[in-house]
PDB file of C-alpha atoms in Angstrom:
ATOM      1  CA  MET A   1      -0.195   0.100  -0.085  1.00 67.00           C
ATOM      2  CA  VAL A   2       1.320   3.351  -1.081  1.00 76.00           C
ATOM      3  CA  GLY A   3       1.566   5.658   2.189  1.00 88.00           C
ATOM      4  CA  PHE A   4       1.251   9.638   2.336  1.00 89.00           C
ATOM      5  CA  ALA A   5       5.120   9.669   2.522  1.00 91.00           C
ATOM      6  CA  ASP A   6       5.694   8.038  -0.564  1.00 92.00           C
ATOM      7  CA  ARG A   7       2.707  10.089  -2.326  1.00 92.00           C
ATOM      8  CA  ALA A   8       3.899  13.433  -1.095  1.00 92.00           C
ATOM      9  CA  LEU A   9       7.483  12.561  -2.531  1.00 93.00           C
ATOM     10  CA  LEU A  10       6.093  11.870  -6.030  1.00 92.00           C
ATOM     11  CA  GLU A  11       4.150  14.929  -5.759  1.00 93.00           C
ATOM     12  CA  LEU A  12       6.432  17.241  -4.250  1.00 94.00           C
ATOM     13  CA  ALA A  13       9.282  16.123  -6.606  1.00 94.00           C
ATOM     14  CA  ASP A  14       7.805  18.506  -9.008  1.00 94.00           C
ATOM     15  CA  PRO A  15       8.958  21.694  -8.507  1.00 94.00           C
ATOM     16  CA  ALA A  16       5.783  23.326  -9.758  1.00 94.00           C
ATOM     17  CA  ARG A  17       3.563  21.417  -7.396  1.00 94.00           C
ATOM     18  CA  LEU A  18       6.202  22.069  -4.411  1.00 95.00           C
ATOM     19  CA  GLN A  19       6.109  25.950  -5.509  1.00 95.00           C
ATOM     20  CA  ALA A  20       2.341  25.849  -4.910  1.00 94.00           C
ATOM     21  CA  LEU A  21       2.492  24.308  -1.722  1.00 94.00           C
ATOM     22  CA  ILE A  22       5.269  26.618  -0.248  1.00 95.00           C
ATOM     23  CA  ALA A  23       3.602  29.764  -1.958  1.00 93.00           C
ATOM     24  CA  PRO A  24      -0.126  29.252  -2.858  1.00 91.00           C
ATOM     25  CA  PRO A  25      -0.837  31.658  -5.893  1.00 85.00           C
ATOM     26  CA  GLY A  26      -2.885  34.571  -4.116  1.00 84.00           C
ATOM     27  CA  ALA A  27      -2.016  33.455  -0.336  1.00 86.00           C
ATOM     28  CA  VAL A  28       1.451  33.966  -0.159  1.00 89.00           C
ATOM     29  CA  PRO A  29       2.378  33.319   3.601  1.00 91.00           C
ATOM     30  CA  ALA A  30       4.379  36.311   3.895  1.00 92.00           C
ATOM     31  CA  ALA A  31       5.379  35.814   7.846  1.00 92.00           C
ATOM     32  CA  ASP A  32       6.318  32.391   7.399  1.00 94.00           C
ATOM     33  CA  LEU A  33       8.732  32.994   4.533  1.00 94.00           C
ATOM     34  CA  THR A  34      10.301  35.800   6.070  1.00 94.00           C
ATOM     35  CA  MET A  35      10.838  33.486   9.309  1.00 95.00           C
ATOM     36  CA  LEU A  36      12.302  30.980   7.032  1.00 94.00           C
ATOM     37  CA  LEU A  37      14.745  33.790   5.326  1.00 94.00           C
ATOM     38  CA  GLY A  38      15.644  34.751   8.905  1.00 93.00           C
ATOM     39  CA  SER A  39      16.659  31.243   9.561  1.00 94.00           C
ATOM     40  CA  VAL A  40      19.079  31.290   6.818  1.00 94.00           C
ATOM     41  CA  TYR A  41      20.259  34.905   6.536  1.00 93.00           C
ATOM     42  CA  ASP A  42      21.239  37.753   9.047  1.00 91.00           C
ATOM     43  CA  LEU A  43      18.400  40.434   8.597  1.00 90.00           C
ATOM     44  CA  ASP A  44      19.187  42.886  11.287  1.00 86.00           C
ATOM     45  CA  HIS A  45      20.313  45.481   8.536  1.00 84.00           C
ATOM     46  CA  VAL A  46      17.116  44.775   6.209  1.00 87.00           C
ATOM     47  CA  ARG A  47      13.251  44.659   6.665  1.00 89.00           C
ATOM     48  CA  VAL A  48      11.367  42.584   4.661  1.00 91.00           C
ATOM     49  CA  ASP A  49       8.124  44.950   3.574  1.00 92.00           C
ATOM     50  CA  GLY A  50       6.318  42.205   1.591  1.00 92.00           C
ATOM     51  CA  ILE A  51       6.792  38.939  -0.321  1.00 94.00           C
ATOM     52  CA  THR A  52       5.292  38.400  -3.653  1.00 93.00           C
ATOM     53  CA  GLY A  53       5.974  34.846  -4.532  1.00 92.00           C
ATOM     54  CA  VAL A  54       8.270  32.038  -4.499  1.00 95.00           C
ATOM     55  CA  THR A  55      10.312  30.210  -7.374  1.00 95.00           C
ATOM     56  CA  VAL A  56      11.798  26.490  -7.016  1.00 95.00           C
ATOM     57  CA  SER A  57      14.663  26.547  -9.126  1.00 89.00           C
ATOM     58  CA  GLY A  58      16.186  23.259  -8.548  1.00 89.00           C
ATOM     59  CA  LEU A  59      15.105  19.994  -6.863  1.00 93.00           C
ATOM     60  CA  GLU A  60      16.860  16.822  -5.298  1.00 93.00           C
ATOM     61  CA  ALA A  61      15.227  14.040  -3.957  1.00 94.00           C
ATOM     62  CA  GLN A  62      16.636  11.773  -1.192  1.00 94.00           C
ATOM     63  CA  VAL A  63      19.703  13.562  -0.170  1.00 93.00           C
ATOM     64  CA  PRO A  64      22.146  11.828   2.356  1.00 93.00           C
ATOM     65  CA  LEU A  65      23.898  14.232   5.333  1.00 92.00           C
ATOM     66  CA  TYR A  66      26.365  12.187   7.079  1.00 88.00           C
ATOM     67  CA  PRO A  67      27.101  13.418  10.775  1.00 85.00           C
ATOM     68  CA  VAL A  68      30.771  14.750  11.529  1.00 79.00           C
ATOM     69  CA  ARG A  69      32.617  13.694  14.638  1.00 72.00           C
ATOM     70  CA  SER A  70      34.840  16.126  15.949  1.00 69.00           C
ATOM     71  CA  HIS A  71      37.915  15.165  17.919  1.00 66.00           C
ATOM     72  CA  ARG A  72      39.882  17.868  19.890  1.00 76.00           C
ATOM     73  CA  GLY A  73      43.172  17.273  21.711  1.00 76.00           C
ATOM     74  CA  SER A  74      46.763  18.637  21.627  1.00 79.00           C
ATOM     75  CA  TRP A  75      50.192  17.356  21.197  1.00 74.00           C
ATOM     76  CA  THR A  76      53.030  18.172  23.328  1.00 80.00           C
ATOM     77  CA  ARG A  77      57.034  17.967  23.037  1.00 75.00           C
ATOM     78  CA  ASN A  78      59.412  18.255  25.711  1.00 77.00           C
ATOM     79  CA  HIS A  79      62.565  17.761  24.198  1.00 71.00           C
ATOM     80  CA  PRO A  80      64.738  19.129  22.263  1.00 76.00           C
ATOM     81  CA  GLU A  81      62.710  22.356  23.381  1.00 77.00           C
ATOM     82  CA  TYR A  82      59.139  22.715  24.319  1.00 79.00           C
ATOM     83  CA  LEU A  83      56.439  22.636  21.728  1.00 79.00           C
ATOM     84  CA  THR A  84      52.932  22.210  22.082  1.00 82.00           C
ATOM     85  CA  THR A  85      50.133  22.166  18.895  1.00 81.00           C
ATOM     86  CA  ASP A  86      46.195  21.975  19.216  1.00 77.00           C
ATOM     87  CA  LEU A  87      45.050  19.260  16.946  1.00 65.00           C
ATOM     88  CA  ALA A  88      41.094  19.076  15.291  1.00 66.00           C
ATOM     89  CA  VAL A  89      40.155  16.334  13.369  1.00 59.00           C
ATOM     90  CA  ASP A  90      36.737  15.480  11.963  1.00 62.00           C
ATOM     91  CA  THR A  91      35.859  11.950  10.507  1.00 62.00           C
ATOM     92  CA  ARG A  92      32.586  10.232   9.786  1.00 63.00           C
ATOM     93  CA  ASP A  93      33.325   7.082  11.845  1.00 67.00           C
ATOM     94  CA  GLY A  94      30.954   4.983   9.209  1.00 64.00           C
ATOM     95  CA  ALA A  95      28.183   6.902  10.771  1.00 76.00           C
ATOM     96  CA  GLU A  96      24.624   6.003   8.910  1.00 85.00           C
ATOM     97  CA  PRO A  97      23.469   9.087   7.167  1.00 88.00           C
ATOM     98  CA  VAL A  98      20.577  11.229   8.061  1.00 90.00           C
ATOM     99  CA  TRP A  99      18.021  11.407   4.905  1.00 93.00           C
ATOM    100  CA  VAL A 100      16.467  14.413   3.757  1.00 95.00           C
ATOM    101  CA  ASP A 101      13.521  13.772   1.456  1.00 95.00           C
ATOM    102  CA  LEU A 102      13.927  16.666  -0.771  1.00 96.00           C
ATOM    103  CA  VAL A 103      16.315  19.552  -1.015  1.00 96.00           C
ATOM    104  CA  ALA A 104      15.263  22.566  -3.150  1.00 95.00           C
ATOM    105  CA  ARG A 105      16.857  25.550  -4.119  1.00 94.00           C
ATOM    106  CA  VAL A 106      13.988  28.416  -3.633  1.00 95.00           C
ATOM    107  CA  VAL A 107      14.094  32.113  -4.536  1.00 95.00           C
ATOM    108  CA  VAL A 108      12.087  34.289  -2.598  1.00 95.00           C
ATOM    109  CA  HIS A 109      10.842  37.380  -4.607  1.00 95.00           C
ATOM    110  CA  THR A 110      10.904  40.369  -1.851  1.00 94.00           C
ATOM    111  CA  VAL A 111      10.375  43.815  -1.395  1.00 93.00           C
ATOM    112  CA  THR A 112      13.117  44.817   1.200  1.00 91.00           C
ATOM    113  CA  GLU A 113      13.925  47.944   2.867  1.00 87.00           C
ATOM    114  CA  VAL A 114      18.041  48.308   3.057  1.00 80.00           C
ATOM    115  CA  ASP A 115      19.519  50.437   5.787  1.00 69.00           C
ATOM    116  CA  PRO A 116      21.318  52.835   3.397  1.00 64.00           C
ATOM    117  CA  GLY A 117      24.254  52.927   5.636  1.00 62.00           C
ATOM    118  CA  GLY A 118      27.468  54.877   4.122  1.00 65.00           C
ATOM    119  CA  ILE A 119      28.987  58.264   5.686  1.00 71.00           C
ATOM    120  CA  GLU A 120      27.861  61.705   4.426  1.00 69.00           C
ATOM    121  CA  SER A 121      30.206  63.364   5.943  1.00 77.00           C
ATOM    122  CA  ALA A 122      33.148  63.703   8.098  1.00 82.00           C
ATOM    123  CA  VAL A 123      34.832  66.440   9.800  1.00 82.00           C
ATOM    124  CA  SER A 124      37.967  66.606  11.928  1.00 84.00           C
ATOM    125  CA  ARG A 125      39.635  69.184  13.906  1.00 82.00           C
ATOM    126  CA  GLY A 126      42.212  69.694  16.319  1.00 84.00           C
ATOM    127  CA  LEU A 127      41.339  69.817  20.209  1.00 81.00           C
ATOM    128  CA  ASP A 128      44.098  71.908  22.305  1.00 77.00           C
ATOM    129  CA  ASP A 129      42.358  74.506  23.611  1.00 79.00           C
ATOM    130  CA  PHE A 130      40.518  72.869  26.697  1.00 84.00           C
ATOM    131  CA  ALA A 131      41.409  74.661  29.855  1.00 86.00           C
ATOM    132  CA  THR A 132      40.030  72.197  32.628  1.00 90.00           C
ATOM    133  CA  LEU A 133      39.823  68.330  32.701  1.00 89.00           C
ATOM    134  CA  ASP A 134      35.936  69.012  32.393  1.00 89.00           C
ATOM    135  CA  GLU A 135      36.105  70.490  29.337  1.00 87.00           C
ATOM    136  CA  PHE A 136      37.994  67.725  27.632  1.00 87.00           C
ATOM    137  CA  ARG A 137      35.294  65.000  29.155  1.00 86.00           C
ATOM    138  CA  ALA A 138      32.582  67.336  27.698  1.00 86.00           C
ATOM    139  CA  GLN A 139      34.131  66.818  24.100  1.00 82.00           C
ATOM    140  CA  PHE A 140      34.657  63.063  24.501  1.00 80.00           C
ATOM    141  CA  ARG A 141      31.835  61.858  26.763  1.00 77.00           C
ATOM    142  CA  PHE A 142      32.345  58.530  25.250  1.00 79.00           C
ATOM    143  CA  ILE A 143      35.787  58.131  26.718  1.00 83.00           C
ATOM    144  CA  ASP A 144      36.318  57.100  30.838  1.00 88.00           C
ATOM    145  CA  LEU A 145      38.672  60.181  31.458  1.00 87.00           C
ATOM    146  CA  ASP A 146      39.741  58.676  35.024  1.00 88.00           C
ATOM    147  CA  ALA A 147      40.660  55.660  33.582  1.00 89.00           C
ATOM    148  CA  PHE A 148      42.507  57.026  30.736  1.00 88.00           C
ATOM    149  CA  LEU A 149      44.430  59.433  33.318  1.00 89.00           C
ATOM    150  CA  ALA A 150      45.279  56.338  35.402  1.00 90.00           C
ATOM    151  CA  ARG A 151      46.377  54.095  32.578  1.00 89.00           C
ATOM    152  CA  HIS A 152      48.752  57.073  31.092  1.00 89.00           C
ATOM    153  CA  ARG A 153      50.156  58.143  34.633  1.00 90.00           C
ATOM    154  CA  LEU A 154      48.511  61.350  34.066  1.00 90.00           C
ATOM    155  CA  SER A 155      46.965  63.557  36.797  1.00 89.00           C
ATOM    156  CA  THR A 156      46.220  67.234  35.766  1.00 90.00           C
ATOM    157  CA  VAL A 157      45.050  68.784  32.970  1.00 88.00           C
ATOM    158  CA  GLU A 158      48.576  70.200  31.469  1.00 89.00           C
ATOM    159  CA  ASP A 159      49.870  66.507  31.952  1.00 89.00           C
ATOM    160  CA  LEU A 160      46.957  65.467  29.687  1.00 87.00           C
ATOM    161  CA  ARG A 161      47.574  68.779  27.145  1.00 85.00           C
ATOM    162  CA  GLU A 162      51.161  67.418  26.714  1.00 87.00           C
ATOM    163  CA  ALA A 163      50.786  63.777  26.427  1.00 87.00           C
ATOM    164  CA  TYR A 164      49.447  63.943  23.423  1.00 87.00           C
ATOM    165  CA  GLU A 165      47.535  65.505  20.373  1.00 86.00           C
ATOM    166  CA  TYR A 166      43.949  65.229  20.332  1.00 85.00           C
ATOM    167  CA  LEU A 167      41.358  65.015  17.388  1.00 84.00           C
ATOM    168  CA  ARG A 168      37.720  65.175  17.410  1.00 83.00           C
ATOM    169  CA  THR A 169      36.011  63.836  14.444  1.00 83.00           C
ATOM    170  CA  GLU A 170      32.038  64.499  13.904  1.00 83.00           C
ATOM    171  CA  VAL A 171      30.764  61.827  11.592  1.00 80.00           C
ATOM    172  CA  ARG A 172      27.230  62.520   9.894  1.00 80.00           C
ATOM    173  CA  PHE A 173      25.773  58.989   8.487  1.00 72.00           C
ATOM    174  CA  ARG A 174      23.635  59.093   5.555  1.00 72.00           C
ATOM    175  CA  ALA A 175      19.754  59.482   6.083  1.00 72.00           C
ATOM    176  CA  ALA A 176      17.238  57.011   4.670  1.00 68.00           C
ATOM    177  CA  GLY A 177      14.787  58.553   2.018  1.00 72.00           C
ATOM    178  CA  PRO A 178      11.454  57.712   2.015  1.00 82.00           C
ATOM    179  CA  PHE A 179      10.637  54.122   1.319  1.00 80.00           C
ATOM    180  CA  ASP A 180       8.647  53.333  -1.913  1.00 84.00           C
ATOM    181  CA  PRO A 181       7.875  49.495  -2.028  1.00 86.00           C
ATOM    182  CA  ALA A 182       6.719  50.318  -5.756  1.00 87.00           C
ATOM    183  CA  ASP A 183      10.244  51.384  -6.624  1.00 87.00           C
ATOM    184  CA  PRO A 184      11.991  48.560  -8.581  1.00 89.00           C
ATOM    185  CA  ALA A 185      15.391  49.196  -6.870  1.00 85.00           C
ATOM    186  CA  ASN A 186      13.780  47.789  -3.312  1.00 89.00           C
ATOM    187  CA  ALA A 187      12.951  44.319  -5.323  1.00 92.00           C
ATOM    188  CA  HIS A 188      15.176  41.706  -4.251  1.00 93.00           C
ATOM    189  CA  ASP A 189      15.447  37.957  -5.073  1.00 94.00           C
ATOM    190  CA  ILE A 190      16.970  35.933  -2.085  1.00 94.00           C
ATOM    191  CA  GLU A 191      17.793  32.191  -2.596  1.00 93.00           C
ATOM    192  CA  ALA A 192      18.112  29.368  -0.006  1.00 93.00           C
ATOM    193  CA  ASP A 193      18.073  26.038   0.232  1.00 94.00           C
ATOM    194  CA  LEU A 194      15.387  24.356   1.722  1.00 96.00           C
ATOM    195  CA  ALA A 195      15.440  20.977   3.160  1.00 96.00           C
ATOM    196  CA  LEU A 196      11.965  19.036   3.467  1.00 97.00           C
ATOM    197  CA  LEU A 197      11.383  16.119   5.681  1.00 96.00           C
ATOM    198  CA  ILE A 198       7.946  14.270   4.703  1.00 95.00           C
ATOM    199  CA  ARG A 199       6.626  13.173   8.246  1.00 91.00           C
ATOM    200  CA  PRO A 200       4.166   9.921   7.403  1.00 87.00           C
ATOM    201  CA  ASP A 201       2.901  10.631  11.383  1.00 86.00           C
ATOM    202  CA  LEU A 202       1.875  13.551  13.467  1.00 84.00           C
ATOM    203  CA  GLU A 203       4.724  13.044  16.033  1.00 88.00           C
ATOM    204  CA  LEU A 204       5.463  16.492  16.243  1.00 91.00           C
ATOM    205  CA  THR A 205       8.518  15.806  19.018  1.00 93.00           C
ATOM    206  CA  ALA A 206      10.289  13.424  16.607  1.00 93.00           C
ATOM    207  CA  ALA A 207       9.547  15.945  13.553  1.00 94.00           C
ATOM    208  CA  MET A 208      11.057  18.625  15.592  1.00 94.00           C
ATOM    209  CA  ARG A 209      14.190  16.909  16.661  1.00 95.00           C
ATOM    210  CA  ALA A 210      14.622  15.441  12.959  1.00 95.00           C
ATOM    211  CA  ALA A 211      14.445  18.826  11.825  1.00 95.00           C
ATOM    212  CA  VAL A 212      16.885  20.203  14.408  1.00 94.00           C
ATOM    213  CA  THR A 213      19.306  17.432  13.740  1.00 94.00           C
ATOM    214  CA  VAL A 214      19.382  18.028   9.934  1.00 95.00           C
ATOM    215  CA  ARG A 215      20.086  22.119  10.605  1.00 93.00           C
ATOM    216  CA  THR A 216      23.040  20.477  12.871  1.00 92.00           C
ATOM    217  CA  ILE A 217      24.546  18.383  10.687  1.00 92.00           C
ATOM    218  CA  ALA A 218      24.431  20.424   7.527  1.00 92.00           C
ATOM    219  CA  ALA A 219      25.852  23.319   9.491  1.00 90.00           C
ATOM    220  CA  GLN A 220      28.972  20.809   9.849  1.00 86.00           C
ATOM    221  CA  THR A 221      28.931  19.408   6.159  1.00 85.00           C
ATOM    222  CA  ARG A 222      27.642  22.224   3.631  1.00 86.00           C
ATOM    223  CA  THR A 223      27.650  25.795   2.865  1.00 84.00           C
ATOM    224  CA  GLY A 224      24.920  27.897   1.821  1.00 81.00           C
ATOM    225  CA  PRO A 225      24.362  30.345  -0.972  1.00 82.00           C
ATOM    226  CA  LYS A 226      25.572  34.045  -0.769  1.00 85.00           C
ATOM    227  CA  ASP A 227      23.322  36.398  -1.723  1.00 88.00           C
ATOM    228  CA  PRO A 228      24.494  39.871  -2.831  1.00 86.00           C
ATOM    229  CA  LEU A 229      22.265  41.984  -0.407  1.00 84.00           C
ATOM    230  CA  LEU A 230      22.435  39.700   2.817  1.00 87.00           C
ATOM    231  CA  GLY A 231      25.984  38.037   1.906  1.00 87.00           C
ATOM    232  CA  ARG A 232      27.005  34.924   3.026  1.00 88.00           C
ATOM    233  CA  ALA A 233      24.148  32.491   4.669  1.00 89.00           C
ATOM    234  CA  VAL A 234      24.502  31.851   8.537  1.00 90.00           C
ATOM    235  CA  SER A 235      22.737  28.648   8.150  1.00 92.00           C
ATOM    236  CA  PRO A 236      23.258  26.530   5.149  1.00 93.00           C
ATOM    237  CA  LEU A 237      19.613  25.101   5.052  1.00 93.00           C
ATOM    238  CA  ALA A 238      16.275  26.069   5.792  1.00 95.00           C
ATOM    239  CA  VAL A 239      14.455  23.369   7.021  1.00 96.00           C
ATOM    240  CA  ALA A 240      10.215  22.478   6.363  1.00 96.00           C
ATOM    241  CA  VAL A 241       8.324  19.620   7.794  1.00 96.00           C
ATOM    242  CA  VAL A 242       5.521  18.190   5.574  1.00 95.00           C
ATOM    243  CA  VAL A 243       2.922  16.937   7.264  1.00 92.00           C
ATOM    244  CA  ASP A 244      -0.409  14.901   6.460  1.00 91.00           C
ATOM    245  CA  GLY A 245      -3.419  17.406   6.209  1.00 88.00           C
ATOM    246  CA  SER A 246      -5.721  14.368   6.756  1.00 86.00           C
ATOM    247  CA  ALA A 247      -4.292  13.346  10.128  1.00 86.00           C
ATOM    248  CA  LEU A 248      -4.766  16.968  11.476  1.00 87.00           C
ATOM    249  CA  GLY A 249      -8.207  17.521  13.835  1.00 84.00           C
ATOM    250  CA  GLY A 250      -9.011  18.413  17.196  1.00 84.00           C
ATOM    251  CA  VAL A 251      -6.468  20.799  19.062  1.00 85.00           C
ATOM    252  CA  VAL A 252      -3.777  19.774  16.385  1.00 88.00           C
ATOM    253  CA  THR A 253      -4.673  22.157  13.603  1.00 90.00           C
ATOM    254  CA  ALA A 254      -2.594  23.275  11.042  1.00 90.00           C
ATOM    255  CA  ALA A 255      -2.026  26.739  12.909  1.00 91.00           C
ATOM    256  CA  ALA A 256      -1.202  25.140  16.091  1.00 93.00           C
ATOM    257  CA  VAL A 257       1.583  23.093  14.109  1.00 92.00           C
ATOM    258  CA  ARG A 258       2.737  25.809  12.413  1.00 92.00           C
ATOM    259  CA  SER A 259       3.281  28.205  15.353  1.00 93.00           C
ATOM    260  CA  LEU A 260       4.751  25.168  17.241  1.00 93.00           C
ATOM    261  CA  PHE A 261       7.582  24.629  14.374  1.00 94.00           C
ATOM    262  CA  ALA A 262       7.881  28.610  13.793  1.00 93.00           C
ATOM    263  CA  ARG A 263       9.042  28.626  17.397  1.00 93.00           C
ATOM    264  CA  GLY A 264      12.342  26.563  15.891  1.00 92.00           C
ATOM    265  CA  ARG A 265      12.678  28.375  12.743  1.00 94.00           C
ATOM    266  CA  VAL A 266      10.986  25.358  11.001  1.00 95.00           C
ATOM    267  CA  LEU A 267       8.402  25.866   8.060  1.00 95.00           C
ATOM    268  CA  SER A 268       5.375  23.641   8.622  1.00 94.00           C
ATOM    269  CA  LEU A 269       3.600  22.790   5.132  1.00 94.00           C
ATOM    270  CA  VAL A 270       0.550  20.880   5.251  1.00 91.00           C
ATOM    271  CA  ALA A 271       0.180  18.299   2.042  1.00 89.00           C
ATOM    272  CA  ASP A 272      -2.915  16.157   1.204  1.00 83.00           C
ATOM    273  CA  PRO A 273      -1.674  14.300  -1.905  1.00 67.00           C
ATOM    274  CA  PRO A 274      -4.357  12.318  -3.845  1.00 61.00           C
TER     275      PRO A 274
END
């Protein structure tokens, strides 16, 4: 008898069907996809204003991830001279792989506001007209003047003035202009690798553990894509769990399952293949 896992694998091995499951036409789950991007990239310097769609551009079925065992130690030699060396060795040790049912390269089409960064102006001037320690302290409020004086063995304002030359630089950062979501410059396509785990049951604890295991092993053995806007991925894989929609019911609703997995930055996808 063909079970849910086999039927889901047959259906989702079609990139178009997987794409429709991740982002149904007309009902793109922007919050879920933003969470997914945040599990792969550092989003501290951008704000995802909206997501217009997803494209699945590549697909691999049944991908093995081999756990790596790390060994740490040191080697010390005492003769003819003392020498110590730190050693780090990573081995597979014949461990069985953890299988990922599907790995998809997804492109998330976003409208993103970026911190403009950059410096608008920088003006430096010498500072030698202070008459008291308090006047100097007022010019450099971010410096612990007492600690500075103690560290350099200075005690009076005359000592301070004669010890060094001081410069004060005022930097003005570029201010962001008004954000226009319709501006094509704010449209960014962000790539990520998505590991999908198809669960034949609703054992949510086992599913969450499997998702964490896949993410941990992938961090040891894979490198993620590099995005022109966000830089190198901080995690090589985003993870999604595919659950059987026909098994949901009672308190175990699709919304409850989605909320549970979102706490671990794991995407929940409900499938009901024919």
